[in-house]
Coordinates of C-alpha atoms in Angstrom, one line a residue:
Chain T
M1163 CA 0.0 0.0 0.0
N1164 CA 1.1 3.5 -0.8
Y1165 CA 3.4 4.6 2.1
F1166 CA 2.0 8.2 1.9
V1167 CA -1.6 7.0 2.4
V1168 CA -0.5 4.9 5.4
L1169 CA 1.2 7.9 7.0
T1170 CA -1.8 10.0 6.3
L1171 CA -4.2 7.6 7.9
T1172 CA -2.1 7.0 11.0
G1173 CA -1.4 10.7 11.3
L1174 CA -5.1 11.5 11.1
A1175 CA -5.8 9.1 14.0
A1176 CA -3.0 10.6 16.2
G1177 CA -4.1 14.1 15.1
M1178 CA -7.6 13.5 16.5
I1179 CA -6.1 12.8 19.9
Y1180 CA -4.1 16.0 19.8
A1181 CA -7.2 17.8 18.6
A1182 CA -9.2 16.6 21.6
L1183 CA -6.5 17.8 24.0
A1184 CA -6.1 21.0 22.1
L1185 CA -9.8 21.6 22.3
S1186 CA -9.8 21.0 26.1
L1187 CA -7.0 23.6 26.5
V1188 CA -8.9 26.1 24.3
I1189 CA -12.2 25.6 26.2
I1190 CA -10.4 26.4 29.5
W1191 CA -8.4 29.3 27.9
R1192 CA -11.6 30.9 26.6
A1193 CA -13.5 30.4 29.8
T1194 CA -10.9 31.6 32.3
R1195 CA -7.8 32.8 30.4
V1196 CA -5.7 30.1 32.1
V1197 CA -3.4 27.7 30.2
N1198 CA -4.1 24.5 32.1
F1199 CA -0.8 22.5 32.4
A1200 CA -2.6 20.0 34.5
Q1201 CA -4.8 18.9 31.6
G1202 CA -2.7 15.9 30.8
A1203 CA -2.5 14.8 34.4
L1204 CA -6.2 15.1 34.8
A1205 CA -6.6 12.9 31.7
M1206 CA -4.1 10.4 33.2
T1207 CA -6.0 10.3 36.5
T1208 CA -9.4 9.7 34.8
T1209 CA -7.8 6.9 32.7
Y1210 CA -6.6 5.2 36.0
I1211 CA -10.2 5.6 37.2
A1212 CA -11.4 4.0 34.0
L1213 CA -9.0 1.1 34.4
A1214 CA -10.1 0.5 38.0
V1215 CA -13.8 0.5 37.0
I1216 CA -13.1 -1.8 34.0
Q1217 CA -11.3 -4.2 36.2
A1218 CA -14.1 -4.2 38.8
T1219 CA -17.0 -4.5 36.4
E1220 CA -15.2 -6.3 33.5
N1221 CA -17.0 -4.0 31.1
Y1222 CA -15.0 -1.5 29.0
W1223 CA -18.0 0.8 28.4
I1224 CA -18.8 1.3 32.1
G1225 CA -15.2 2.3 32.7
F1226 CA -15.3 4.5 29.6
F1227 CA -18.3 6.5 30.7
A1228 CA -17.1 6.5 34.3
A1229 CA -13.9 8.3 33.2
L1230 CA -15.9 10.9 31.2
L1231 CA -18.0 11.6 34.2
A1232 CA -15.0 11.7 36.5
G1233 CA -13.4 14.2 34.1
L1234 CA -16.5 16.4 34.3
V1235 CA -16.5 16.3 38.1
L1236 CA -12.7 16.7 38.5
G1237 CA -12.5 19.6 36.1
A1238 CA -15.4 21.4 37.8
V1239 CA -14.0 20.8 41.2
A1240 CA -10.5 22.0 40.1
E1241 CA -12.0 25.3 38.9
R1242 CA -14.4 25.8 41.8
F1243 CA -12.0 25.1 44.6
L1244 CA -8.6 25.8 43.3
V1245 CA -8.5 28.0 40.2
R1246 CA -11.2 30.4 41.4
W1247 CA -8.9 31.7 44.1
V1248 CA -6.2 32.8 41.6
E1249 CA -8.4 33.9 38.6
T1250 CA -8.3 37.5 39.5
G1251 CA -4.6 37.6 40.4
P1252 CA -1.7 37.9 38.0
P1253 CA -1.8 35.2 35.2
L1254 CA 1.4 33.6 36.5
N1255 CA -0.4 32.6 39.7
A1256 CA -2.8 30.5 37.8
V1257 CA -0.1 28.9 35.7
I1258 CA 1.9 28.0 38.8
L1259 CA -1.3 26.6 40.3
T1260 CA -2.0 24.3 37.4
L1261 CA 1.6 23.1 37.5
G1262 CA 1.1 22.4 41.2
L1263 CA -2.0 20.4 40.3
L1264 CA 0.0 18.5 37.7
L1265 CA 2.7 17.5 40.2
M1266 CA 0.1 16.7 42.9
L1267 CA -1.9 14.3 40.6
E1268 CA 1.3 12.6 39.3
A1269 CA 2.2 12.0 43.0
V1270 CA -1.2 11.0 44.3
V1271 CA -2.0 8.6 41.5
P1272 CA 1.0 6.2 42.1
M1273 CA 0.1 6.3 45.8
I1274 CA -3.3 4.8 45.0
W1275 CA -2.6 2.6 42.0
G1276 CA 1.2 2.2 42.0
A1277 CA 3.8 3.6 39.5
Q1278 CA 4.3 0.5 37.3
I1279 CA 3.5 0.7 33.6
R1280 CA 0.1 -0.8 32.9
S1281 CA -1.7 -1.9 29.7
F1282 CA -5.1 -0.4 29.0
P1283 CA -7.8 -2.2 27.1
A1284 CA -9.3 -1.0 23.8
P1285 CA -12.9 -1.7 22.8
V1286 CA -11.8 -2.9 19.4
S1287 CA -8.6 -4.4 18.0
I1288 CA -5.5 -2.2 17.8
A1289 CA -3.9 -4.4 15.1
A1290 CA -3.8 -3.2 11.5
M1291 CA -6.8 -4.2 9.4
E1292 CA -6.4 -6.9 6.7
F1293 CA -8.7 -7.4 3.8
G1294 CA -7.5 -10.6 2.1
D1295 CA -3.9 -10.0 1.2
L1296 CA -4.2 -6.3 1.6
S1297 CA -3.0 -4.9 5.0
I1298 CA -4.1 -1.4 5.9
A1299 CA -2.1 0.5 8.5
L1300 CA -5.3 1.7 10.0
S1301 CA -6.6 -0.3 12.9
P1302 CA -10.2 -0.6 14.0
F1303 CA -9.1 1.3 17.1
N1304 CA -7.8 4.2 14.9
L1305 CA -11.3 4.4 13.4
F1306 CA -12.8 4.3 16.9
T1307 CA -10.5 7.1 17.9
I1308 CA -11.5 9.3 14.9
G1309 CA -15.2 8.6 15.4
A1310 CA -15.2 9.2 19.2
V1311 CA -13.3 12.5 19.0
L1312 CA -15.5 13.7 16.1
L1313 CA -18.6 12.8 18.2
V1314 CA -17.4 14.8 21.2
V1315 CA -16.2 17.7 19.0
L1316 CA -19.6 17.9 17.2
G1317 CA -21.4 17.6 20.6
L1318 CA -19.4 20.4 22.0
F1319 CA -20.0 22.6 19.0
F1320 CA -23.7 21.9 19.2
L1321 CA -23.7 22.7 22.9
F1322 CA -21.8 26.0 22.4
R1323 CA -23.5 27.2 19.2
G1324 CA -26.9 25.7 19.3
T1325 CA -28.2 25.8 22.9
A1326 CA -29.1 28.4 25.4
L1327 CA -26.7 26.9 27.9
G1328 CA -23.9 27.3 25.3
L1329 CA -24.9 30.9 24.8
T1330 CA -24.5 31.7 28.5
M1331 CA -21.2 29.8 28.6
R1332 CA -19.8 31.8 25.7
A1333 CA -21.1 35.1 27.2
S1334 CA -19.5 34.2 30.5
A1335 CA -16.2 33.6 28.8
F1336 CA -16.3 36.8 26.7
A1337 CA -17.6 39.2 29.3
P1338 CA -18.1 37.8 32.8
E1339 CA -19.1 41.0 34.5
I1340 CA -21.6 42.0 31.9
S1341 CA -23.0 38.5 31.9
R1342 CA -23.6 38.7 35.6
L1343 CA -25.4 42.0 35.2
L1344 CA -27.7 40.2 32.8
G1345 CA -28.5 37.5 35.4
V1346 CA -26.1 34.8 34.2
R1347 CA -24.7 32.6 36.9
V1348 CA -21.2 32.9 35.6
G1349 CA -19.5 31.1 38.5
R1350 CA -21.1 27.7 37.9
L1351 CA -20.7 28.1 34.1
L1352 CA -17.0 28.6 34.4
A1353 CA -16.9 25.4 36.5
L1354 CA -18.9 23.6 33.9
G1355 CA -16.5 24.8 31.2
W1356 CA -13.6 23.3 33.1
G1357 CA -15.6 20.1 33.6
L1358 CA -16.4 19.8 29.8
A1359 CA -12.7 20.4 29.1
A1360 CA -11.6 17.7 31.5
L1361 CA -14.2 15.4 30.0
T1362 CA -12.7 16.0 26.5
G1363 CA -9.2 15.4 28.0
A1364 CA -10.5 12.2 29.7
L1365 CA -11.5 10.9 26.3
A1366 CA -8.0 11.7 24.9
G1367 CA -6.4 9.8 27.9
M1368 CA -8.4 6.7 27.1
L1369 CA -7.5 6.9 23.4
V1370 CA -3.8 7.3 24.1
A1371 CA -3.4 4.5 26.7
P1372 CA -4.0 1.3 24.6
T1373 CA -1.1 2.0 22.3
L1374 CA 1.2 4.1 24.5
L1375 CA 0.3 2.4 27.8
L1376 CA -0.7 3.9 31.1
Y1377 CA 1.7 5.3 33.8
P1378 CA 1.6 8.4 36.0
N1379 CA 3.3 10.8 33.5
N1380 CA 2.2 9.1 30.2
M1381 CA 0.4 12.2 29.1
D1382 CA 3.2 14.7 29.5
A1383 CA 4.5 14.4 26.0
I1384 CA 1.0 14.2 24.5
L1385 CA 0.1 17.5 26.3
V1386 CA 3.0 19.2 24.6
Y1387 CA 1.5 18.1 21.2
G1388 CA -2.0 19.2 22.3
F1389 CA -0.6 22.5 23.3
T1390 CA 1.2 22.9 20.0
A1391 CA -2.0 22.1 18.2
A1392 CA -3.9 24.7 20.3
V1393 CA -1.3 27.3 19.5
L1394 CA -1.3 26.3 15.9
G1395 CA -5.1 27.0 15.8
G1396 CA -4.9 30.1 17.9
L1397 CA -5.7 29.6 21.6
D1398 CA -9.1 31.4 21.1
S1399 CA -10.4 29.2 18.3
A1400 CA -12.2 25.9 19.0
V1401 CA -12.4 25.1 15.3
G1402 CA -8.7 26.1 15.0
A1403 CA -7.8 23.7 17.8
V1404 CA -9.4 20.7 16.0
I1405 CA -7.8 21.6 12.7
G1406 CA -4.5 22.4 14.4
G1407 CA -4.6 18.9 16.0
V1408 CA -5.2 17.2 12.7
V1409 CA -2.5 19.3 10.9
L1410 CA 0.0 18.5 13.6
G1411 CA -0.9 14.8 13.6
L1412 CA -0.3 14.6 9.8
A1413 CA 2.8 16.7 9.9
L1414 CA 4.4 14.6 12.6
S1415 CA 3.4 11.4 10.8
Y1416 CA 5.1 12.6 7.6
I1417 CA 8.2 13.8 9.5
G1418 CA 8.5 10.5 11.4
G1419 CA 7.7 8.4 8.3
Y1420 CA 10.1 10.0 5.9
G1421 CA 12.7 11.4 8.3
G1422 CA 12.8 8.8 11.1
G1423 CA 10.8 8.5 14.4
D1424 CA 13.4 10.4 16.4
L1425 CA 12.5 13.6 14.5
E1426 CA 8.9 13.6 15.6
S1427 CA 9.2 15.4 18.9
I1428 CA 11.8 17.8 17.5
G1429 CA 9.4 18.4 14.6
A1430 CA 6.6 19.4 17.1
L1431 CA 9.0 21.8 18.8
V1432 CA 10.0 23.4 15.4
I1433 CA 6.4 23.8 14.5
L1434 CA 5.6 25.4 17.8
I1435 CA 8.5 27.9 17.6
A1436 CA 7.8 28.7 14.0
I1437 CA 4.1 29.5 14.8
L1438 CA 5.0 31.6 17.8
M1439 CA 7.5 33.6 15.7
L1440 CA 5.6 34.0 12.5
R1441 CA 2.0 34.0 13.4
P1442 CA 1.6 34.2 17.2
Q1443 CA -2.1 34.7 17.0
G1444 CA -2.5 31.3 15.4
L1445 CA -3.7 30.3 12.0
F1446 CA -7.4 30.7 12.7
V1447 CA -7.8 33.8 14.8
S1448 CA -7.7 37.1 13.1
G1449 CA -5.2 39.5 14.7
T1450 CA -7.7 42.2 15.5
E1451 CA -10.1 40.1 17.4
R1452 CA -7.5 38.6 19.7
R1453 CA -7.9 39.8 23.2
V1454 CA -5.0 39.4 25.6
Chain N
M1443 CA -45.0 50.0 44.1
T1444 CA -41.3 49.0 44.0
T1445 CA -39.1 51.7 45.2
L1446 CA -35.4 51.9 45.4
K1447 CA -34.3 53.3 48.8
V1448 CA -30.6 54.1 49.3
E1449 CA -29.7 55.2 52.8
D1450 CA -26.4 56.6 54.0
L1451 CA -24.4 54.6 51.5
R1452 CA -20.6 54.7 52.1
V1453 CA -18.1 53.1 49.7
S1454 CA -14.3 53.3 49.7
Y1455 CA -11.6 51.9 47.5
G1456 CA -8.5 50.9 49.4
G1457 CA -9.2 53.4 52.2
V1458 CA -10.1 56.3 49.8
S1459 CA -13.7 57.3 50.2
A1460 CA -15.7 57.2 47.0
L1461 CA -19.2 57.7 48.5
A1462 CA -19.5 59.4 51.8
G1463 CA -23.1 58.8 52.9
V1464 CA -25.5 59.2 50.1
S1465 CA -29.3 58.8 50.6
F1466 CA -32.1 59.1 48.0
T1467 CA -35.1 57.2 46.6
V1468 CA -36.2 56.2 43.1
P1469 CA -39.9 55.5 42.9
D1470 CA -41.6 53.7 40.1
R1471 CA -42.5 55.7 37.0
S1472 CA -39.8 58.3 37.7
I1473 CA -36.4 59.3 36.5
V1474 CA -33.8 60.4 38.9
A1475 CA -30.8 62.1 37.4
V1476 CA -27.4 61.9 39.1
L1477 CA -25.2 64.7 38.1
G1478 CA -21.8 65.8 39.0
P1479 CA -18.2 66.3 37.9
N1480 CA -15.8 63.5 37.1
G1481 CA -14.8 61.5 40.1
A1482 CA -17.9 62.5 42.1
G1483 CA -18.8 58.9 42.6
K1484 CA -21.6 58.6 40.1
S1485 CA -20.5 55.3 38.5
T1486 CA -19.5 53.9 41.9
L1487 CA -23.1 54.6 43.0
L1488 CA -24.6 52.5 40.2
R1489 CA -22.0 49.7 40.5
T1490 CA -22.7 49.5 44.2
I1491 CA -26.5 49.2 43.7
A1492 CA -25.9 46.5 41.0
G1493 CA -23.8 44.5 43.4
L1494 CA -20.4 44.9 41.7
V1495 CA -19.0 47.0 44.6
R1496 CA -19.6 46.2 48.2
P1497 CA -20.3 49.2 50.4
V1498 CA -18.6 49.9 53.7
S1499 CA -21.9 50.8 55.3
G1500 CA -25.5 51.9 54.5
T1501 CA -28.5 50.1 53.1
I1502 CA -30.0 49.6 49.7
D1503 CA -33.6 48.5 49.7
Y1504 CA -35.6 47.5 46.7
G1505 CA -39.2 46.5 47.2
G1506 CA -38.6 45.6 50.8
R1507 CA -35.5 43.5 50.1
G1508 CA -32.0 44.5 51.1
L1509 CA -29.6 44.3 48.2
V1510 CA -26.3 44.7 50.1
G1511 CA -24.3 41.5 50.0
M1512 CA -26.4 40.0 47.1
A1513 CA -24.5 38.7 44.0
P1514 CA -24.9 40.9 40.9
E1515 CA -26.7 38.0 39.0
A1516 CA -29.2 37.8 41.9
I1517 CA -29.8 41.6 41.9
A1518 CA -30.3 41.4 38.1
R1519 CA -32.9 38.7 38.6
S1520 CA -34.7 40.8 41.1
G1521 CA -35.5 43.3 38.3
I1522 CA -32.6 45.7 38.3
S1523 CA -30.6 46.3 35.1
L1524 CA -27.4 48.2 34.9
V1525 CA -26.5 49.7 31.6
P1526 CA -22.7 50.3 31.9
E1527 CA -20.9 53.2 30.2
G1528 CA -20.7 52.5 26.5
G1529 CA -23.7 50.1 26.7
G1530 CA -21.7 47.1 27.8
V1531 CA -22.7 45.0 24.8
I1532 CA -20.8 41.7 24.4
R1533 CA -18.8 42.4 21.2
E1534 CA -18.3 38.8 20.2
L1535 CA -22.0 37.9 20.3
T1536 CA -24.6 38.9 17.7
V1537 CA -27.2 41.5 18.3
E1538 CA -29.8 38.7 18.8
E1539 CA -27.6 36.7 21.2
N1540 CA -27.0 39.8 23.3
L1541 CA -30.8 40.3 23.6
R1542 CA -31.6 36.7 24.2
L1543 CA -29.0 36.4 27.0
A1544 CA -30.8 39.1 29.0
H1545 CA -34.0 37.0 29.0
L1546 CA -32.8 33.4 29.3
W1547 CA -33.1 33.2 33.1
H1548 CA -36.8 33.7 32.8
H1549 CA -37.1 30.3 31.0
D1550 CA -40.1 31.5 29.0
A1551 CA -39.7 31.1 25.3
A1552 CA -43.0 32.7 24.4
D1553 CA -42.3 35.8 26.4
E1554 CA -38.8 35.9 24.9
R1555 CA -40.2 36.1 21.4
K1556 CA -42.6 38.7 22.5
A1557 CA -39.9 40.8 24.2
M1558 CA -37.7 40.4 21.1
S1559 CA -40.3 41.7 18.8
E1560 CA -41.0 44.7 21.1
V1561 CA -37.3 45.6 21.0
M1562 CA -37.2 45.2 17.2
D1563 CA -40.3 47.5 16.9
L1564 CA -38.8 50.0 19.2
F1565 CA -35.4 50.1 17.4
P1566 CA -35.8 49.1 13.7
A1567 CA -32.1 49.8 13.3
L1568 CA -31.4 46.7 15.3
A1569 CA -33.9 44.5 13.4
S1570 CA -31.8 44.7 10.2
R1571 CA -28.6 43.8 12.1
R1572 CA -29.9 40.9 14.2
R1573 CA -27.3 38.4 13.1
N1574 CA -24.4 40.9 13.0
P1575 CA -21.8 40.7 15.8
A1576 CA -22.2 43.6 18.3
H1577 CA -18.7 44.9 17.6
S1578 CA -19.9 46.0 14.1
L1579 CA -22.5 48.3 15.6
S1580 CA -22.1 52.1 15.8
G1581 CA -22.1 53.9 19.2
G1582 CA -25.8 54.8 18.9
E1583 CA -26.8 51.3 17.9
R1584 CA -24.9 49.9 20.9
Q1585 CA -26.9 52.1 23.2
M1586 CA -30.1 50.9 21.5
L1587 CA -28.9 47.4 22.0
A1588 CA -28.2 48.1 25.7
V1589 CA -31.6 49.7 26.2
G1590 CA -33.2 46.8 24.3
R1591 CA -31.4 44.3 26.7
T1592 CA -33.0 46.0 29.7
L1593 CA -36.4 45.4 28.0
M1594 CA -35.6 41.8 27.4
S1595 CA -34.6 41.3 31.0
R1596 CA -38.0 42.7 32.0
A1597 CA -36.2 44.9 34.5
R1598 CA -38.3 47.3 36.6
L1599 CA -35.4 49.6 37.5
L1600 CA -32.8 50.8 35.1
L1601 CA -29.4 52.1 36.2
M1602 CA -27.9 54.0 33.3
D1603 CA -24.3 55.1 33.2
E1604 CA -23.7 58.0 30.8
P1605 CA -25.9 56.8 27.9
S1606 CA -25.1 60.0 26.0
L1607 CA -21.3 59.5 26.0
G1608 CA -19.8 59.8 22.6
L1609 CA -23.2 60.0 20.8
A1610 CA -24.3 62.6 18.2
P1611 CA -26.9 65.1 19.6
R1612 CA -29.7 63.5 17.5
L1613 CA -29.0 60.1 19.0
V1614 CA -28.7 61.5 22.5
S1615 CA -32.2 62.9 22.2
L1616 CA -33.5 59.7 20.7
I1617 CA -32.1 57.6 23.6
M1618 CA -33.4 60.1 26.2
R1619 CA -36.8 60.2 24.6
T1620 CA -37.0 56.4 24.6
V1621 CA -36.0 56.2 28.2
R1622 CA -38.7 58.7 29.2
E1623 CA -41.3 56.8 27.1
L1624 CA -40.4 53.5 28.7
C1625 CA -40.6 55.0 32.1
D1626 CA -44.1 56.4 31.4
A1627 CA -45.5 53.5 29.4
R1628 CA -44.2 50.6 31.6
G1629 CA -43.8 52.4 34.9
L1630 CA -40.1 51.8 35.1
G1631 CA -37.9 53.5 37.6
V1632 CA -34.7 55.0 36.2
L1633 CA -31.5 56.1 37.9
L1634 CA -29.7 58.1 35.2
V1635 CA -26.1 59.1 35.6
E1636 CA -25.0 61.8 33.2
Q1637 CA -22.2 64.3 32.5
N1638 CA -24.5 65.8 30.0
A1639 CA -26.6 67.6 32.6
R1640 CA -28.9 69.4 30.2
S1641 CA -30.2 66.4 28.3
A1642 CA -30.5 64.4 31.6
L1643 CA -32.5 67.2 33.2
S1644 CA -34.8 67.5 30.2
I1645 CA -36.3 64.1 31.0
A1646 CA -35.7 63.6 34.7
D1647 CA -38.2 64.2 37.5
E1648 CA -35.7 64.6 40.3
A1649 CA -32.0 65.4 40.3
L1650 CA -29.3 64.5 42.7
L1651 CA -26.1 66.5 42.5
L1652 CA -23.0 64.6 43.7
S1653 CA -19.6 66.1 44.5
S1654 CA -16.7 64.2 46.1
G1655 CA -19.0 61.4 47.1
K1656 CA -21.5 63.6 48.8
A1657 CA -25.0 64.6 47.7
V1658 CA -24.8 68.4 47.6
A1659 CA -28.3 69.0 46.3
S1660 CA -31.5 67.1 45.7
R1661 CA -34.3 68.9 43.9
R1662 CA -37.0 68.7 41.3
A1663 CA -35.2 68.5 38.0
S1664 CA -36.9 71.6 36.6
E1665 CA -35.7 73.6 39.6
L1666 CA -32.2 72.4 39.4
A1667 CA -32.2 73.3 35.7
R1668 CA -32.8 76.9 36.6
D1669 CA -30.4 77.2 39.6
E1670 CA -27.5 78.9 37.9
E1671 CA -25.4 79.2 41.1
L1672 CA -25.4 75.5 41.5
W1673 CA -24.5 75.0 37.9
H1674 CA -21.5 77.2 38.1
A1675 CA -20.3 75.7 41.4
Y1676 CA -20.5 72.0 40.5
L1677 CA -21.0 71.5 36.8
G1678 CA -18.6 74.2 35.6
Y1679 CA -20.9 76.0 33.2

C-alpha cells in the first residue's frame, strides 16, 4: 500500500487525539484565560479511574463513561475550589497553580494505583486491518479514535453554538461582569467549562493508553503536542484547535515516516516555535479580534 | 410599588472614600438624574447598587429587600438592570444573542419572542442587524442594544451610566426620549447618571447633585435646571 496513504491515515488518528487535548485547552483558555498545564495529568487520572472501573466491572464501556463523568466532576472541582482563588490575580499565579495540580496528581495517582506501567484495554482491535492480502495500516481502534473525537467535538460545537446553555457559557467567557449583570450565573458556568474540558481530556487519555500504555506521566509528551495544536489554531479558536490537531498529527506522521521517528518530537518543537515567531495569534484567529 | 431606597451609602476603594453617605429614593415611574463632575462617585453609586461593589456601610432596599451582599446576578434577577458606560454590549456575540441572553433566566420562550419583537419594533435599526456581531454596531446602535437588553430582562429599575457619552446630539435625544417613554408606558424607575446635565434634566423628574462622594443638592429636575449658582459651582458652566 502506498506509504504516503499509510502515513496520512495514522497521522489522522493521532491528530484527532491532539485535537481533543487542544480543544480541552482552548475551552479552558476561553473560559478563564488560564493555560491548564494539569490537563494531561487530569486525563491520566481519569484513565486510571477507567481502568479501576473496567477491572471491577469487567466491562469496558462502564469504565469509559465513568472516566468521562470523572473528568466532568474533577474539572469542575478544580475550577471551583482551586483556580477560582487565583483567577483575579496575576496570570502567572494560575499557571503555577495548574503546574502544582499536575505535580500533585502525578504524585497521588501512584500512591493509589502504583507507579508501574500498565496496559489499558481497547474496545476494538489495535492491530492493523487486513482485507484478504491487503493490509491497511489503519486499525479498528484508529477508526474508533477518529469517530469518538468527532462525536465529542460535534457535541461540544452543538452545545456552544446551538443551545441556550452554550450561549450563556460563551457570554461568561467573553464578558463575565456584563453577563452577571444580565442575570447569568457565571461562576457555575466557568466550573462547567472546566468540567467539559476535562471530559474531553479524559477521552484523549483513554485513546492514548491502549497504544502508549498507562503510567503516571504518560500524558506529559502528549500534552505538549496538544498545546502545539492549540497554539497552531490560535488559543481562542475551537475550530482552529481541532484543525490544528489534525494538521499536527499529519505533519508529525510525515516527519516521522520520511525522516525517522526520532525527529517527531523535534518536529513538534520546530512547528511550535515557527508558529510563535511567524504568526503568534495562530492560523485561525484574526489578529484584530484577539484579546489578551 | 417597587421603590429603590438608598440610605447613608458609604463606599471606599482601598481606604479612599468614593461615596460618603448618600441617601435618596427612586420611585416607580420616575427618572432620577445623578449629576456631578468626574470622580464625584456617580458610576460607583450605580455599580454598588448593582452588586459589583460592596459598600462599607449603608443600606440599599428594593421593594422591601436588602440588596447589600447579594450577588450581581441575583440583583439582576430581582429586576434591576445596569447599563454600563458605552452600553456594555458583548462584542463577540450577535445582536440577537445579546438580547436573548438578558431574557434566558426567565425560561419562558413565548415571552422571549414577545420581548424580542418589542425591541425590534422600538429600534428598527437593530432589526436589520440581528445576526451581526455587536462589535460591528455604531455607538448609537450599541446604546439601543443596551436599552433593548433591559427590556428583554423585564427589569423594573434601570441604572444607566452615561448613555449619551460619545453620541451625536440627534442620537442622544432619541435615547433620552426612549427612556422617558419606557418610564411612562411601563412604569419603570430609572436612575440616570450623566455628565450631559442638560439632556438628563430634560427628561428627569428629580435630580441629585454629587460632588466628592456627597450629595450636595437634591431637587426637582426643573428647579435644578434653573439654579445657575449650582450649575457654576458644580458643573462648571
